[in-house]
Coordinates of C-alpha atoms in Angstrom, one line a residue:
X1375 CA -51.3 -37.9 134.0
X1376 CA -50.8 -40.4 136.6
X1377 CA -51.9 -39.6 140.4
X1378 CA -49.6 -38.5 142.6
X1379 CA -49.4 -41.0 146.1
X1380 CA -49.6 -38.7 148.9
X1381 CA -47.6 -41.7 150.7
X1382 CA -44.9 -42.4 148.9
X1383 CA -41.6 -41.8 150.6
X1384 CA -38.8 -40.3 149.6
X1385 CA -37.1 -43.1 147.0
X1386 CA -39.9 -43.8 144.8
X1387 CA -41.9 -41.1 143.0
X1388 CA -44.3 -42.2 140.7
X1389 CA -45.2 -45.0 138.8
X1390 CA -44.5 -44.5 134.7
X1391 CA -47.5 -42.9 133.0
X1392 CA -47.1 -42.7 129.0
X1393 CA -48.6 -41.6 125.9
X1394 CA -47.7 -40.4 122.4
X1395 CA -47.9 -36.5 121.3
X1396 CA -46.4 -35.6 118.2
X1397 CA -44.0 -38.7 117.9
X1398 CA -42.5 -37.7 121.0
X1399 CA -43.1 -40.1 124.1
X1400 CA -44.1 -38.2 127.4
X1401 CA -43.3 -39.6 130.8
X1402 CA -44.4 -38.9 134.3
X1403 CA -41.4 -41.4 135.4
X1404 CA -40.7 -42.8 138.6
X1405 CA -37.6 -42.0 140.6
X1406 CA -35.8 -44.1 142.7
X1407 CA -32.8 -42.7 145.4
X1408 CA -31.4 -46.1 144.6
X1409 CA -31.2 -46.4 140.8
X1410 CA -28.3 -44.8 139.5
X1411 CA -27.9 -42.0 137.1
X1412 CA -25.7 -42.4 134.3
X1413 CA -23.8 -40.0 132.1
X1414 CA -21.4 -40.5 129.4
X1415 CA -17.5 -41.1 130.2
X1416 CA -17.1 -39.1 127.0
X1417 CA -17.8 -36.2 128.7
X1418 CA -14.6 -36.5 130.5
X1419 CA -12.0 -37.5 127.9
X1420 CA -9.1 -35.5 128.6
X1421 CA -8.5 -32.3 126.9
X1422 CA -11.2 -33.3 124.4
X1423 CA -14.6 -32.1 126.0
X1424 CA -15.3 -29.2 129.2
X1425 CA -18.5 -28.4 131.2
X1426 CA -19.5 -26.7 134.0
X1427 CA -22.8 -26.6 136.3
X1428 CA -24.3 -25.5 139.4
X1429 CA -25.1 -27.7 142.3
X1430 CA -29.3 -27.5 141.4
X1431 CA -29.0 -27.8 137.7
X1432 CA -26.3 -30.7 137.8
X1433 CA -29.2 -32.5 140.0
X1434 CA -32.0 -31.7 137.5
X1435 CA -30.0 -33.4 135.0
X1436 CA -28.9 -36.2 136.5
X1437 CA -33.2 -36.4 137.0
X1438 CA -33.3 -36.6 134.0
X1439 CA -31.0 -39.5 133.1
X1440 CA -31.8 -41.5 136.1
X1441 CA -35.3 -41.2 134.3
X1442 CA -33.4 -42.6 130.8
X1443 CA -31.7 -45.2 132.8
X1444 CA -34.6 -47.0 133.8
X1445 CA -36.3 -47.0 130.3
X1446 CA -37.0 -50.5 129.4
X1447 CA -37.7 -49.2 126.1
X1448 CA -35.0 -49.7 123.9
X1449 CA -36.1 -47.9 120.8
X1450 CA -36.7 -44.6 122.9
X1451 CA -38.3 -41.4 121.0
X1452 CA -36.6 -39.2 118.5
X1453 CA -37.2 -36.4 121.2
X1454 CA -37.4 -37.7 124.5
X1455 CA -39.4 -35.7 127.0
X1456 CA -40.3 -36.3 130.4
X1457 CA -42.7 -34.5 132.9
X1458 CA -42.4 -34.4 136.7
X1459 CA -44.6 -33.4 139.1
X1460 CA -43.2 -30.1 140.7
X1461 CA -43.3 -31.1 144.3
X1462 CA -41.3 -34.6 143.9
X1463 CA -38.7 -32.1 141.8
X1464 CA -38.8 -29.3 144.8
X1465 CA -37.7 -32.7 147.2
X1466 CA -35.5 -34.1 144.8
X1467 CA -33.6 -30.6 145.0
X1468 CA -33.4 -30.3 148.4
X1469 CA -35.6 -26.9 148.2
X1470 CA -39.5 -28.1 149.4
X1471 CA -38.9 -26.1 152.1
X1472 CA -37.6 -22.7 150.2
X1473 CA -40.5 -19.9 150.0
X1474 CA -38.7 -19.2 146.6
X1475 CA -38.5 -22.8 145.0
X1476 CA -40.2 -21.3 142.0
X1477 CA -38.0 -18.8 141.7
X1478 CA -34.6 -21.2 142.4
X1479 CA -36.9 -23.8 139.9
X1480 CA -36.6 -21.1 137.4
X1481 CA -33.3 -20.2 137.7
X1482 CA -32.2 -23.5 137.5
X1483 CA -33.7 -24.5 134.3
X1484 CA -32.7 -21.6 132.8
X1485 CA -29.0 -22.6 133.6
X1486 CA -29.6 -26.5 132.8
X1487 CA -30.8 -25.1 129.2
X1488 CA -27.8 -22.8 128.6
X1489 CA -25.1 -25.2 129.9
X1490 CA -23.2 -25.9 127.2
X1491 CA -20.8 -29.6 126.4
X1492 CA -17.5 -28.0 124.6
X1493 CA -15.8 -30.5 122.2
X1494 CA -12.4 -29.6 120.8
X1495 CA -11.7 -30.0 117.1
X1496 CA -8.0 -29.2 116.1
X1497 CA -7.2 -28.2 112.6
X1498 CA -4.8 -29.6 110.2
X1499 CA -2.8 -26.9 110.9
X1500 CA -2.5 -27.2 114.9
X1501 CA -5.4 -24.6 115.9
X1502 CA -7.9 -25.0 117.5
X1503 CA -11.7 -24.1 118.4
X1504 CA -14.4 -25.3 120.9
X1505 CA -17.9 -26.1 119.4
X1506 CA -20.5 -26.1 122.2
X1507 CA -24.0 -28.4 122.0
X1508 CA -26.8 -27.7 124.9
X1509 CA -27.9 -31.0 126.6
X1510 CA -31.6 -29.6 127.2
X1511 CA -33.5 -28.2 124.4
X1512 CA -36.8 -27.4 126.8
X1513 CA -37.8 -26.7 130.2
X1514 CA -41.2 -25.6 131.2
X1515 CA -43.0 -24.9 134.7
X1516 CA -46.6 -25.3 134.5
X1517 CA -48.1 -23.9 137.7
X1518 CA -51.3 -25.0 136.3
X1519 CA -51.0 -28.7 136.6
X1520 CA -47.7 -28.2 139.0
X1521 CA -45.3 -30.1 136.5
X1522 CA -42.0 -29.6 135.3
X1523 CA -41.6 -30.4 131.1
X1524 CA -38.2 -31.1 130.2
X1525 CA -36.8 -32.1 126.5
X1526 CA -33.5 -33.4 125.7
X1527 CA -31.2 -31.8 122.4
X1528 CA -31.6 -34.2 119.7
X1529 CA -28.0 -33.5 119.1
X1530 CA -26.6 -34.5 122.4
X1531 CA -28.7 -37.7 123.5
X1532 CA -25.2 -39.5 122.6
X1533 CA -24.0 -38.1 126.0
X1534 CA -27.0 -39.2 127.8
X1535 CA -28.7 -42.4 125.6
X1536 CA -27.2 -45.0 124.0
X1537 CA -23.5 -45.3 126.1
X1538 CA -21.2 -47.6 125.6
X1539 CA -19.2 -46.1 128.6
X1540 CA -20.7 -43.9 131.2
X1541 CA -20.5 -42.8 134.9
X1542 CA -22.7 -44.2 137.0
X1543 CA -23.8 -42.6 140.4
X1544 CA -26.6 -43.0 142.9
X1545 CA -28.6 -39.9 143.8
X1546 CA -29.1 -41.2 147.7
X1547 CA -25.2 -40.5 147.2
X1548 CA -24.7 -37.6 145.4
X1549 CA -27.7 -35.6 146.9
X1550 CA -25.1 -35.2 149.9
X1551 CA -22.8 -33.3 147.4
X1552 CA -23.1 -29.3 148.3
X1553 CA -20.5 -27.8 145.5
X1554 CA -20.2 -27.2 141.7
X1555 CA -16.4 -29.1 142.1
X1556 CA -18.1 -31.7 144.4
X1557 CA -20.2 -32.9 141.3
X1558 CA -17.9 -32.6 139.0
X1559 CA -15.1 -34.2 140.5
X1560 CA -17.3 -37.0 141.8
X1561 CA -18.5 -37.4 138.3
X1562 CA -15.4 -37.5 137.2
X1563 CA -14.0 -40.3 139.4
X1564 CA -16.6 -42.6 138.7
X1565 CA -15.7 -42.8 135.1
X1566 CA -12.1 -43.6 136.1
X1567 CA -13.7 -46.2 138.4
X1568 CA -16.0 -48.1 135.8
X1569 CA -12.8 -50.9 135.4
X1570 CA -12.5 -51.1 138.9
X1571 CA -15.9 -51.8 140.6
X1572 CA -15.4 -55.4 141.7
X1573 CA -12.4 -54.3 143.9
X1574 CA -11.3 -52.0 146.5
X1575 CA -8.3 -52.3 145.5
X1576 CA -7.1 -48.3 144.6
X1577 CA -6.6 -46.9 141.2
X1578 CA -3.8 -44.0 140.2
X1579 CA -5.2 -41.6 137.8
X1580 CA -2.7 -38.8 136.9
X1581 CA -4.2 -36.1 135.3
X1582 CA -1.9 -32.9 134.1
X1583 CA -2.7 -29.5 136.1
X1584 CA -3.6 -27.4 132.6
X1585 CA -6.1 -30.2 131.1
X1586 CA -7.4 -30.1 134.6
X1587 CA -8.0 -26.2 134.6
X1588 CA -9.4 -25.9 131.0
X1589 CA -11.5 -29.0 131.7
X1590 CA -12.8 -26.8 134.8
X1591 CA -12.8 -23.1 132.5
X1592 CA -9.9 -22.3 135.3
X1593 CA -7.1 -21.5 132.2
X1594 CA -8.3 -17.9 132.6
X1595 CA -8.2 -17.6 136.4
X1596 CA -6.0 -15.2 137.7
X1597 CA -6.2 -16.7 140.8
X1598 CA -5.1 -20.3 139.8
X1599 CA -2.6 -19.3 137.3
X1600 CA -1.0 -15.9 137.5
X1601 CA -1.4 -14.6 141.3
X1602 CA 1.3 -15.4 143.4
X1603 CA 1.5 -19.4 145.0
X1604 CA -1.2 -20.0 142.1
X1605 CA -1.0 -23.8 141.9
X1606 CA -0.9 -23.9 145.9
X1607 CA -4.5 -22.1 145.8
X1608 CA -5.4 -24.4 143.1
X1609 CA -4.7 -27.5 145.2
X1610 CA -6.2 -25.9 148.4
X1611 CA -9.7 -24.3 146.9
X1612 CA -10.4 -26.6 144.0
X1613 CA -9.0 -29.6 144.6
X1614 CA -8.9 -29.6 148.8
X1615 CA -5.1 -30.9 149.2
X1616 CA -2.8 -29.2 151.0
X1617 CA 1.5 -29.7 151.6
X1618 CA 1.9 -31.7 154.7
X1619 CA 5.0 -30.7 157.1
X1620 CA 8.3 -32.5 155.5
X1621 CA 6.4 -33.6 152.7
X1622 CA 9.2 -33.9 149.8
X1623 CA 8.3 -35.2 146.0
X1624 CA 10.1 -39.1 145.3
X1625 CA 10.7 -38.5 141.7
X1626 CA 12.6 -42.0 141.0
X1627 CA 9.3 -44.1 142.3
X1628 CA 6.1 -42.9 142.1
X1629 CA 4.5 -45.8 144.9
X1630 CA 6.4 -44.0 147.8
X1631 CA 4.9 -40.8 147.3
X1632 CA 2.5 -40.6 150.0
X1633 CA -0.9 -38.5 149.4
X1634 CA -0.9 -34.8 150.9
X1635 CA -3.4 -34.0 153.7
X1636 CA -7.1 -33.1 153.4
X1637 CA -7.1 -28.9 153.1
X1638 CA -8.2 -27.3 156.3
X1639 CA -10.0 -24.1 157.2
X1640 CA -10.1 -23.5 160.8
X1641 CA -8.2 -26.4 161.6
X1642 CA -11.3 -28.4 160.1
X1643 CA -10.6 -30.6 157.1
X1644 CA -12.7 -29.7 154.3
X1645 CA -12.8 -29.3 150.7
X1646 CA -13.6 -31.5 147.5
X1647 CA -11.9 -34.2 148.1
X1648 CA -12.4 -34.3 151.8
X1649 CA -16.3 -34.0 151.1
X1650 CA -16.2 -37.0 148.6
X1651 CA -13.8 -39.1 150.6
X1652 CA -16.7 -38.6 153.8
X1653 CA -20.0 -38.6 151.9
X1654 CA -19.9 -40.8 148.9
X1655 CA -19.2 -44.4 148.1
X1656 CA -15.4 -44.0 147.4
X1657 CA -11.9 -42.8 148.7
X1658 CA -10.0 -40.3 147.1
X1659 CA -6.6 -38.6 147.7
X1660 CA -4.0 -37.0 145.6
X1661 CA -0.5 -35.5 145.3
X1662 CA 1.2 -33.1 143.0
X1663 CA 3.9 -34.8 140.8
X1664 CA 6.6 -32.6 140.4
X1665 CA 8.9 -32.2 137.1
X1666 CA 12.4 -30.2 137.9
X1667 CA 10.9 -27.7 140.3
X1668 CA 7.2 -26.6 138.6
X1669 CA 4.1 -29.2 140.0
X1670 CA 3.0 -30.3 136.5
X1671 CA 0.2 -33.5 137.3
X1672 CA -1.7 -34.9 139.9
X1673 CA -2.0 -38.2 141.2
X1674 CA -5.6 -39.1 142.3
X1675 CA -5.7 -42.3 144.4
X1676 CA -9.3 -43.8 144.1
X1677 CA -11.0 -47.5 145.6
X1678 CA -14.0 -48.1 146.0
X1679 CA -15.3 -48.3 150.3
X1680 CA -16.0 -51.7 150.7
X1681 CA -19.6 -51.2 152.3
X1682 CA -21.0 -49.9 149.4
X1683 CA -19.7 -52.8 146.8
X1684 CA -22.7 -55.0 146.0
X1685 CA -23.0 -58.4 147.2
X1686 CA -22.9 -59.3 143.6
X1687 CA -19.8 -57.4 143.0
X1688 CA -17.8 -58.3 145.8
X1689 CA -14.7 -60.5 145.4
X1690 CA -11.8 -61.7 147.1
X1691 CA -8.8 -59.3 147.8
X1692 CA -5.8 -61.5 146.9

């Protein structure tokens, strides 16, 4: 295995150290704050596909296809598998610091294994079923040599190698992100964005509420769907909108609606789209479209900030 640097900073790990073991190529890789992760778009096609993941896992993961980002390679291994060094993974997770890091460490993995991508196949006859495929096939914590082993599912390397399409995102950007809905939404955005990144001109994405909630495993909620002011809590907790005063739904021209404020707690703004809006590369708001008197969609309003668009990818605003 390669040696660690003792004085390598915090945006580049260790240099790439491979070698063959049963057809499968092992890595120590090298991760960069900088490089961006990339995972497929198809994991976000609209009432097609759903996944969830906690904060730690989702940033294991995107370790891990940071890692298949920066292969050169192009003919990668049937299995891919990559091993990191335990104390560059404890940083990269924000938990160096956390007596129990082996204990969070193993938590994590357990849930990164377990997480499952739903696809939904409808039958001829209008019914239909979720089939569920891991992403991870492996994790192991060797305390021994102080690394981290991690395989990816022959089955789902389409999601993570190979993408035509995919959602690229910068880990100096989303290691700021503190929630499950955070991620996903972040995620999510970027996707919508991949047409759009030599602009800062905004994007309209309208997305209806119940794709939105079975995309997010929130069908089932009793708190989003059957308690009273259901979709209000929705927009407040999950999404981080809330009604401004006087606000009234233009249903004869969409470009007047104006976005509704940040949600606030304390008379602090917070929430998802707050968080995003403050701490990532992009701008987000949203609305609630309303058909006859039930809030059906959302409008999300994206662009890109302009200090974080490449010099390569800036152009002129006409």
């Amino acid at each position: 295995m390669g040696k660690i640097n003792e004085n390598t900073n915090k945006e580049e790990i260790i240099k790439v150290d491979i070698h063959k073991e049963n057809q499968s190529v092992i890595y120590s890789p090298q991760i960069n704050l900088d490089f961006p992760a990339r995972i497929s778009s198809q994991l976000f096609n609209y009432g097609q596909y759903r996944w969830r993941m906690s904060v730690r896992p989702f940033r294991l993961l995107m370790m891990v296809t940071q890692t298949l980002a920066m292969e050169k390679n192009p003919c990668l291994s049937l299995f891919p598998e990559y091993t990191y060094p335990l104390n560059k993974v404890f940083e990269y997770m924000g938990i160096s610091s956390n007596g129990k890091r082996y204990d969070l460490l193993s938590k994590d993995t357990k849930e990164l294994m377990s997480t499952v991508v739903e696809v939904k196949e409808t039958s001829k006859r209008g019914k239909f079923r979720w089939i569920g495929k891991t992403l991870i096939s492996l994790c192991e914590i060797d305390s021994e040599t102080s690394t981290l082993r991690i395989k990816i599912n022959e089955d789902s390397r389409d999601y993570l190698v190979g993408m035509k399409r995919w959602s690229e995102i910068q880990p100096k950007i989303y290691l700021k992100l503190t929630t499950e809905y955070q991620n996903w939404f972040y995620a999510y955005f970027k996707k919508e964005m991949y047409l759009a990144e030599n602009t800062t001109k905004p994007i309209r994405m309208i997305v209806p509420i119940d794709v939105l909630k079975e995309m997010l495993y929130l069908t089932d909620s009793k708190t989003y769907n059957q308690s009273k002011n259901a979709n209000e809590k929705f927009f407040n907790k999950v999404i981080g909108i809330e009604k401004p005063k006087d606000w009234k739904y233009n249903s004869t021209d969409e470009n007047l609606n104006t976005p509704w404020d940040y949600y606030k707690e304390r008379n602090k703004q917070t929430g998802t789209l707050y968080s995003i809006t403050t701490l990532t590369d992009i701008n987000v708001c949203a609305y609630p479209i309303k058909e006859k008197n039930t809030y059906t969609k959302i409008c999300f309003i994206i662009n890109y900030k302009k200090s974080y668009l490449s010099k390569n990818r800036k152009k002129i605003e006409l």
